[in-house]
Coordinates of N, CA and C in Angstrom, one line a residue:
M290 N 200.3 97.3 79.2 CA 201.7 97.5 78.8 C 201.9 99.0 78.8
K291 N 203.0 99.5 79.3 CA 203.3 100.9 79.4 C 204.0 101.3 78.1
P292 N 203.7 102.5 77.6 CA 204.3 103.0 76.3 C 205.8 103.1 76.4
E293 N 206.5 103.3 77.5 CA 207.9 103.4 77.6 C 208.6 102.1 77.2
F294 N 207.8 101.0 77.3 CA 208.4 99.7 77.0 C 208.1 99.3 75.5
R295 N 207.7 100.3 74.8 CA 207.4 100.1 73.3 C 208.4 100.9 72.5
S296 N 209.5 101.3 73.0 CA 210.4 102.2 72.3 C 210.9 101.6 71.0
H297 N 210.9 100.3 70.8 CA 211.4 99.7 69.6 C 210.3 99.5 68.6
Y298 N 209.1 99.9 68.8 CA 208.0 99.7 67.9 C 207.9 100.8 66.9
P299 N 207.3 100.6 65.7 CA 207.1 101.7 64.8 C 206.1 102.7 65.4
P300 N 206.2 104.0 65.1 CA 205.3 105.0 65.7 C 203.8 104.7 65.8
E301 N 203.3 104.1 64.7 CA 201.9 103.8 64.7 C 201.4 102.8 65.7
W302 N 202.4 102.0 66.3 CA 202.1 101.0 67.3 C 202.3 101.5 68.7
L303 N 202.8 102.6 68.9 CA 203.2 103.1 70.2 C 202.0 103.4 71.1
E304 N 200.9 103.8 70.6 CA 199.8 104.3 71.4 C 198.7 103.2 71.5
K305 N 198.9 102.0 70.9 CA 197.9 101.0 71.0 C 197.6 100.6 72.4
Q306 N 196.3 100.4 72.7 CA 195.9 100.0 74.1 C 196.1 98.5 74.3
T307 N 196.1 97.7 73.2 CA 196.3 96.3 73.3 C 197.7 95.9 73.1
I308 N 198.1 94.7 73.5 CA 199.4 94.2 73.4 C 199.8 94.1 71.9
P309 N 200.7 94.8 71.4 CA 201.0 94.9 69.9 C 201.2 93.6 69.2
Y310 N 201.8 92.6 69.8 CA 202.1 91.4 69.1 C 201.1 90.3 69.2
R311 N 200.0 90.6 69.9 CA 198.9 89.5 70.0 C 197.8 89.8 69.1
N312 N 197.2 88.7 68.6 CA 196.1 88.7 67.7 C 196.3 89.5 66.4
I313 N 197.5 89.3 65.8 CA 197.8 90.1 64.6 C 198.2 89.2 63.4
V314 N 198.3 87.9 63.6 CA 198.7 87.0 62.5 C 197.5 86.2 62.2
G315 N 197.1 86.2 60.9 CA 196.0 85.3 60.4 C 196.3 83.9 60.6
M316 N 195.3 83.1 60.9 CA 195.5 81.6 61.1 C 196.2 81.0 59.8
N317 N 195.8 81.4 58.7 CA 196.3 80.8 57.4 C 197.8 81.3 57.2
E318 N 198.3 82.3 57.9 CA 199.6 82.7 57.8 C 200.6 82.0 58.7
Q319 N 200.1 81.2 59.6 CA 200.9 80.5 60.6 C 201.3 79.1 60.1
I320 N 202.5 78.7 60.3 CA 202.9 77.4 60.0 C 202.6 76.5 61.1
Y321 N 202.8 77.0 62.3 CA 202.5 76.2 63.6 C 201.2 76.8 64.1
R322 N 200.1 76.0 64.0 CA 198.8 76.6 64.3 C 198.2 76.2 65.7
E323 N 199.1 75.7 66.6 CA 198.6 75.4 67.9 C 199.1 76.4 68.9
S324 N 198.5 76.5 70.0 CA 199.0 77.3 71.1 C 200.1 76.5 71.8
L325 N 201.3 77.2 71.9 CA 202.5 76.6 72.5 C 203.0 77.4 73.6
T326 N 203.5 76.8 74.7 CA 204.1 77.4 75.8 C 205.6 77.5 75.6
F327 N 206.1 78.7 75.7 CA 207.6 79.0 75.5 C 208.1 79.5 76.8
N328 N 209.4 79.2 77.1 CA 210.2 79.7 78.2 C 211.2 80.7 77.6
Y329 N 211.4 81.8 78.3 CA 212.3 82.9 77.9 C 213.2 83.2 79.0
T330 N 214.4 83.6 78.7 CA 215.4 84.1 79.7 C 215.9 85.4 79.3
I331 N 215.7 86.4 80.2 CA 216.2 87.8 80.0 C 217.2 88.1 81.1
K332 N 218.3 88.7 80.7 CA 219.4 89.0 81.7 C 219.9 90.4 81.5
T333 N 220.5 90.9 82.6 CA 221.2 92.2 82.6 C 222.3 92.1 83.7
T334 N 223.2 93.0 83.5 CA 224.3 93.0 84.5 C 224.3 94.4 85.2
L335 N 224.6 94.5 86.4 CA 224.5 95.7 87.2 C 225.8 95.8 88.1
H336 N 226.5 96.9 87.9 CA 227.7 97.1 88.7 C 227.3 98.0 89.9
R337 N 227.2 97.4 91.1 CA 226.8 98.0 92.3 C 227.6 97.5 93.5
Q338 N 227.5 98.3 94.6 CA 228.1 97.9 95.9 C 227.0 97.3 96.8
H339 N 227.5 96.5 97.7 CA 226.6 96.0 98.8 C 227.4 95.6 100.0
F340 N 226.7 95.3 101.1 CA 227.3 94.7 102.3 C 226.2 93.9 103.0
N341 N 226.6 93.1 103.9 CA 225.6 92.2 104.5 C 225.6 92.3 106.1
P342 N 225.0 93.4 106.6 CA 224.9 93.6 108.0 C 224.0 92.6 108.7
P343 N 224.2 92.2 109.9 CA 225.2 92.7 110.8 C 226.5 92.0 110.7
I344 N 226.7 91.0 109.9 CA 227.9 90.2 109.8 C 229.1 91.0 109.1
W345 N 228.8 91.4 107.9 CA 229.8 92.1 107.1 C 229.4 93.5 106.9
K346 N 230.2 94.4 107.2 CA 229.9 95.9 107.2 C 230.7 96.6 106.2
D347 N 231.6 95.9 105.4 CA 232.4 96.6 104.4 C 231.7 96.5 103.1
C348 N 231.5 97.7 102.5 CA 230.9 97.9 101.3 C 231.8 97.5 100.1
H349 N 231.4 96.7 99.2 CA 232.3 96.3 98.1 C 231.4 96.1 96.8
F350 N 232.1 96.2 95.7 CA 231.5 96.1 94.4 C 231.3 94.7 93.9
H351 N 230.3 94.4 93.1 CA 230.1 93.2 92.3 C 229.5 93.6 90.9
N352 N 229.7 92.8 90.0 CA 228.9 92.9 88.7 C 227.8 91.9 88.9
F353 N 226.7 92.3 89.5 CA 225.5 91.4 89.7 C 224.9 91.0 88.3
E354 N 224.7 89.8 88.1 CA 223.9 89.4 86.9 C 222.5 89.0 87.4
I355 N 221.5 89.6 86.8 CA 220.1 89.3 87.1 C 219.5 88.6 85.9
S356 N 218.8 87.5 86.2 CA 218.2 86.7 85.2 C 216.7 86.5 85.5
L357 N 215.9 86.7 84.6 CA 214.5 86.4 84.7 C 214.1 85.2 83.8
E358 N 213.6 84.2 84.3 CA 213.1 83.1 83.5 C 211.5 83.3 83.4
L359 N 211.0 83.5 82.2 CA 209.6 83.8 82.0 C 209.0 82.7 81.2
Q360 N 207.6 82.7 81.3 CA 206.9 81.7 80.5 C 205.6 82.4 79.9
A361 N 205.3 82.1 78.7 CA 204.1 82.7 78.1 C 203.7 81.7 77.0
V362 N 202.4 81.8 76.7 CA 201.8 81.0 75.6 C 201.7 81.9 74.3
R363 N 202.2 81.3 73.2 CA 202.0 81.9 71.9 C 200.9 81.2 71.2
H364 N 199.8 82.0 71.1 CA 198.6 81.4 70.4 C 198.9 81.6 68.9
P365 N 198.1 80.9 68.0 CA 198.3 80.9 66.6 C 198.2 82.3 66.0
E366 N 197.4 83.2 66.6 CA 197.2 84.6 66.1 C 198.3 85.5 66.6
D367 N 199.2 85.1 67.5 CA 200.2 85.9 68.0 C 201.5 85.8 67.3
L368 N 202.2 86.9 67.3 CA 203.6 86.9 66.7 C 204.6 86.3 67.6
Y369 N 204.5 86.6 68.9 CA 205.3 86.0 70.0 C 204.5 85.6 71.2
G370 N 205.1 84.9 72.1 CA 204.5 84.7 73.4 C 204.7 85.9 74.3
L371 N 205.9 86.5 74.2 CA 206.2 87.8 74.9 C 207.2 88.5 74.1
D372 N 207.3 89.8 74.3 CA 208.3 90.6 73.5 C 209.6 90.7 74.4
M373 N 210.6 90.0 74.0 CA 211.8 89.9 74.8 C 212.5 91.2 74.9
V374 N 212.5 92.1 73.8 CA 213.1 93.4 73.9 C 212.4 94.2 74.9
E375 N 211.1 94.2 74.9 CA 210.3 94.9 75.9 C 210.7 94.5 77.3
M376 N 210.8 93.2 77.6 CA 211.1 92.7 78.9 C 212.5 93.0 79.3
E377 N 213.4 93.0 78.3 CA 214.8 93.4 78.6 C 214.9 94.8 79.0
N378 N 214.2 95.7 78.3 CA 214.1 97.1 78.6 C 213.6 97.3 80.0
Q379 N 212.5 96.6 80.4 CA 211.9 96.8 81.7 C 212.9 96.3 82.8
L380 N 213.5 95.2 82.6 CA 214.5 94.6 83.5 C 215.6 95.7 83.7
Q381 N 216.1 96.3 82.7 CA 217.2 97.3 82.8 C 216.7 98.5 83.6
I382 N 215.5 98.9 83.3 CA 214.9 100.1 84.1 C 214.9 99.7 85.6
W383 N 214.4 98.5 85.9 CA 214.3 98.1 87.3 C 215.7 98.0 87.9
A384 N 216.7 97.5 87.2 CA 218.0 97.4 87.7 C 218.6 98.7 88.0
K385 N 218.4 99.7 87.1 CA 219.0 101.0 87.3 C 218.3 101.8 88.4
Q386 N 217.2 101.3 88.9 CA 216.5 102.0 90.1 C 217.2 101.6 91.4
L387 N 218.1 100.5 91.4 CA 218.8 100.2 92.6 C 219.9 101.2 92.7
P388 N 220.1 101.8 93.9 CA 221.1 102.8 94.2 C 222.5 102.3 94.1
E389 N 223.5 103.1 94.1 CA 224.9 102.8 94.0 C 225.2 101.7 95.1
I390 N 224.7 101.9 96.3 CA 224.8 100.9 97.3 C 223.4 100.2 97.4
V391 N 223.4 98.9 97.1 CA 222.1 98.2 97.0 C 221.3 98.3 98.3
N392 N 222.1 98.3 99.5 CA 221.4 98.4 100.8 C 220.6 99.7 101.0
D393 N 220.9 100.7 100.2 CA 220.1 102.0 100.4 C 218.7 101.9 99.8
H394 N 218.4 100.8 99.1 CA 217.0 100.6 98.6 C 216.2 100.0 99.7
P395 N 215.0 100.5 99.9 CA 214.2 100.0 101.1 C 213.8 98.6 101.0
L396 N 213.8 98.0 99.8 CA 213.5 96.6 99.6 C 214.7 95.6 99.7
C397 N 215.9 96.2 99.9 CA 217.1 95.4 100.0 C 218.0 95.9 101.1
P398 N 217.5 96.1 102.3 CA 218.3 96.7 103.4 C 219.5 95.9 103.8
H399 N 219.5 94.6 103.6 CA 220.6 93.8 104.0 C 221.6 93.5 102.8
G400 N 221.2 94.0 101.6 CA 222.1 93.8 100.5 C 222.3 92.4 100.0
T401 N 221.4 91.5 100.3 CA 221.6 90.1 100.0 C 221.1 89.8 98.6
T402 N 221.6 88.8 98.0 CA 221.1 88.3 96.7 C 219.6 87.8 96.8
E403 N 219.3 87.3 98.0 CA 217.9 86.9 98.3 C 217.0 88.1 98.2
E404 N 217.3 89.2 98.8 CA 216.5 90.4 98.8 C 216.4 90.9 97.3
M405 N 217.5 90.8 96.6 CA 217.5 91.3 95.2 C 216.6 90.4 94.4
C406 N 216.6 89.1 94.6 CA 215.7 88.2 93.9 C 214.2 88.6 94.1
L407 N 213.9 88.9 95.4 CA 212.5 89.3 95.7 C 212.2 90.6 95.1
Y408 N 213.1 91.5 95.1 CA 212.9 92.8 94.4 C 212.6 92.6 93.0
F409 N 213.4 91.8 92.2 CA 213.1 91.7 90.8 C 211.9 90.8 90.5
S410 N 211.5 90.0 91.5 CA 210.3 89.2 91.3 C 209.0 90.1 91.2
R411 N 209.1 91.3 91.6 CA 208.0 92.3 91.6 C 207.9 93.1 90.4
I412 N 208.8 92.9 89.4 CA 208.8 93.7 88.2 C 207.4 93.5 87.5
P413 N 206.8 94.6 87.1 CA 205.5 94.6 86.4 C 205.6 93.8 85.1
I414 N 204.6 92.9 84.9 CA 204.5 92.1 83.7 C 203.1 92.1 83.2
D415 N 202.9 91.8 81.9 CA 201.5 91.6 81.4 C 200.9 90.3 82.0
N416 N 199.6 90.3 82.1 CA 198.9 89.2 82.7 C 199.2 87.8 82.1
H417 N 199.5 87.8 80.8 CA 199.7 86.5 80.2 C 201.1 86.0 80.3
I418 N 202.0 86.7 81.0 CA 203.4 86.3 81.3 C 203.5 85.8 82.7
Q419 N 204.3 84.7 82.9 CA 204.6 84.3 84.3 C 206.1 84.4 84.5
I420 N 206.4 84.9 85.7 CA 207.8 84.8 86.1 C 208.0 83.5 86.7
M421 N 208.9 82.7 86.2 CA 209.1 81.3 86.7 C 210.2 81.3 87.8
R422 N 211.3 82.0 87.5 CA 212.5 82.1 88.3 C 213.2 83.4 88.2
V423 N 213.8 83.9 89.3 CA 214.6 85.0 89.3 C 215.9 84.6 89.9
S424 N 217.0 84.9 89.2 CA 218.4 84.6 89.7 C 219.2 85.8 89.8
V425 N 220.0 85.9 90.9 CA 221.0 87.0 91.0 C 222.3 86.4 91.4
S426 N 223.3 86.7 90.7 CA 224.7 86.2 91.0 C 225.6 87.4 91.3
E427 N 226.4 87.3 92.3 CA 227.4 88.3 92.6 C 228.7 87.9 91.9
T428 N 228.9 86.6 91.6 CA 230.0 86.1 90.8 C 229.4 84.9 90.0
P429 N 230.1 84.5 89.0 CA 229.5 83.4 88.2 C 229.4 82.1 89.0
N430 N 230.2 82.0 90.1 CA 230.2 80.8 90.9 C 229.2 80.8 92.0
R431 N 228.5 81.9 92.2 CA 227.5 82.0 93.3 C 226.2 82.6 92.8
V432 N 225.2 81.8 92.7 CA 224.0 82.2 92.1 C 222.9 81.9 93.1
T433 N 222.0 82.9 93.3 CA 220.8 82.7 94.2 C 219.6 82.7 93.3
T434 N 218.7 81.7 93.4 CA 217.6 81.6 92.6 C 216.3 81.5 93.4
L435 N 215.3 82.2 93.0 CA 214.0 82.2 93.7 C 213.0 81.6 92.7
E436 N 212.3 80.5 93.1 CA 211.3 79.9 92.3 C 210.0 80.7 92.5
V437 N 209.5 81.4 91.5 CA 208.4 82.3 91.7 C 207.1 81.7 91.4
Y438 N 207.0 80.9 90.3 CA 205.8 80.4 89.8 C 205.8 78.9 90.0
I439 N 204.9 78.4 90.9 CA 204.9 77.0 91.2 C 203.5 76.4 91.1
A440 N 203.3 75.4 90.4 CA 202.0 74.7 90.3 C 200.8 75.6 90.0
G441 N 201.0 76.5 89.1 CA 199.9 77.4 88.7 C 199.5 78.5 89.6
N442 N 200.3 78.7 90.7 CA 200.0 79.8 91.6 C 201.2 80.7 91.7
R443 N 200.9 82.0 91.4 CA 202.0 83.0 91.5 C 202.1 83.4 93.0
E444 N 203.3 83.3 93.5 CA 203.5 83.6 95.0 C 203.6 85.1 95.2

């Protein structure tokens, strides 16, 4: 876990080498003492331009909504399965790395929502987290979804 994704932690937790929210709760302090799998959804919105060559060559704006569906196990000694604030910060950082015209990014040369899904599927995550789905919409009525994690194998 990178320190820049710990901006919301108290200062004494910033330099820890381990994941701050794992193995910190005593078994007797937990009400739910089993390991449980949770699903999480993290979203952000990005105002950018794109176009879809060779068919459409006119650059136009959208408020793209990006959604990551994640899965992690919360063990009895853990505070959470994953830190949603940390993941939201990371998603926003990745979104801001897309240039004003999405097509200008080398991983999105055609400016498609499919390419954007693939781009966001590469976001760095801790090993205990799985990306299940990535969705990108250019309008609420048009959503493209990539199934990333299928039958125990990360694609």
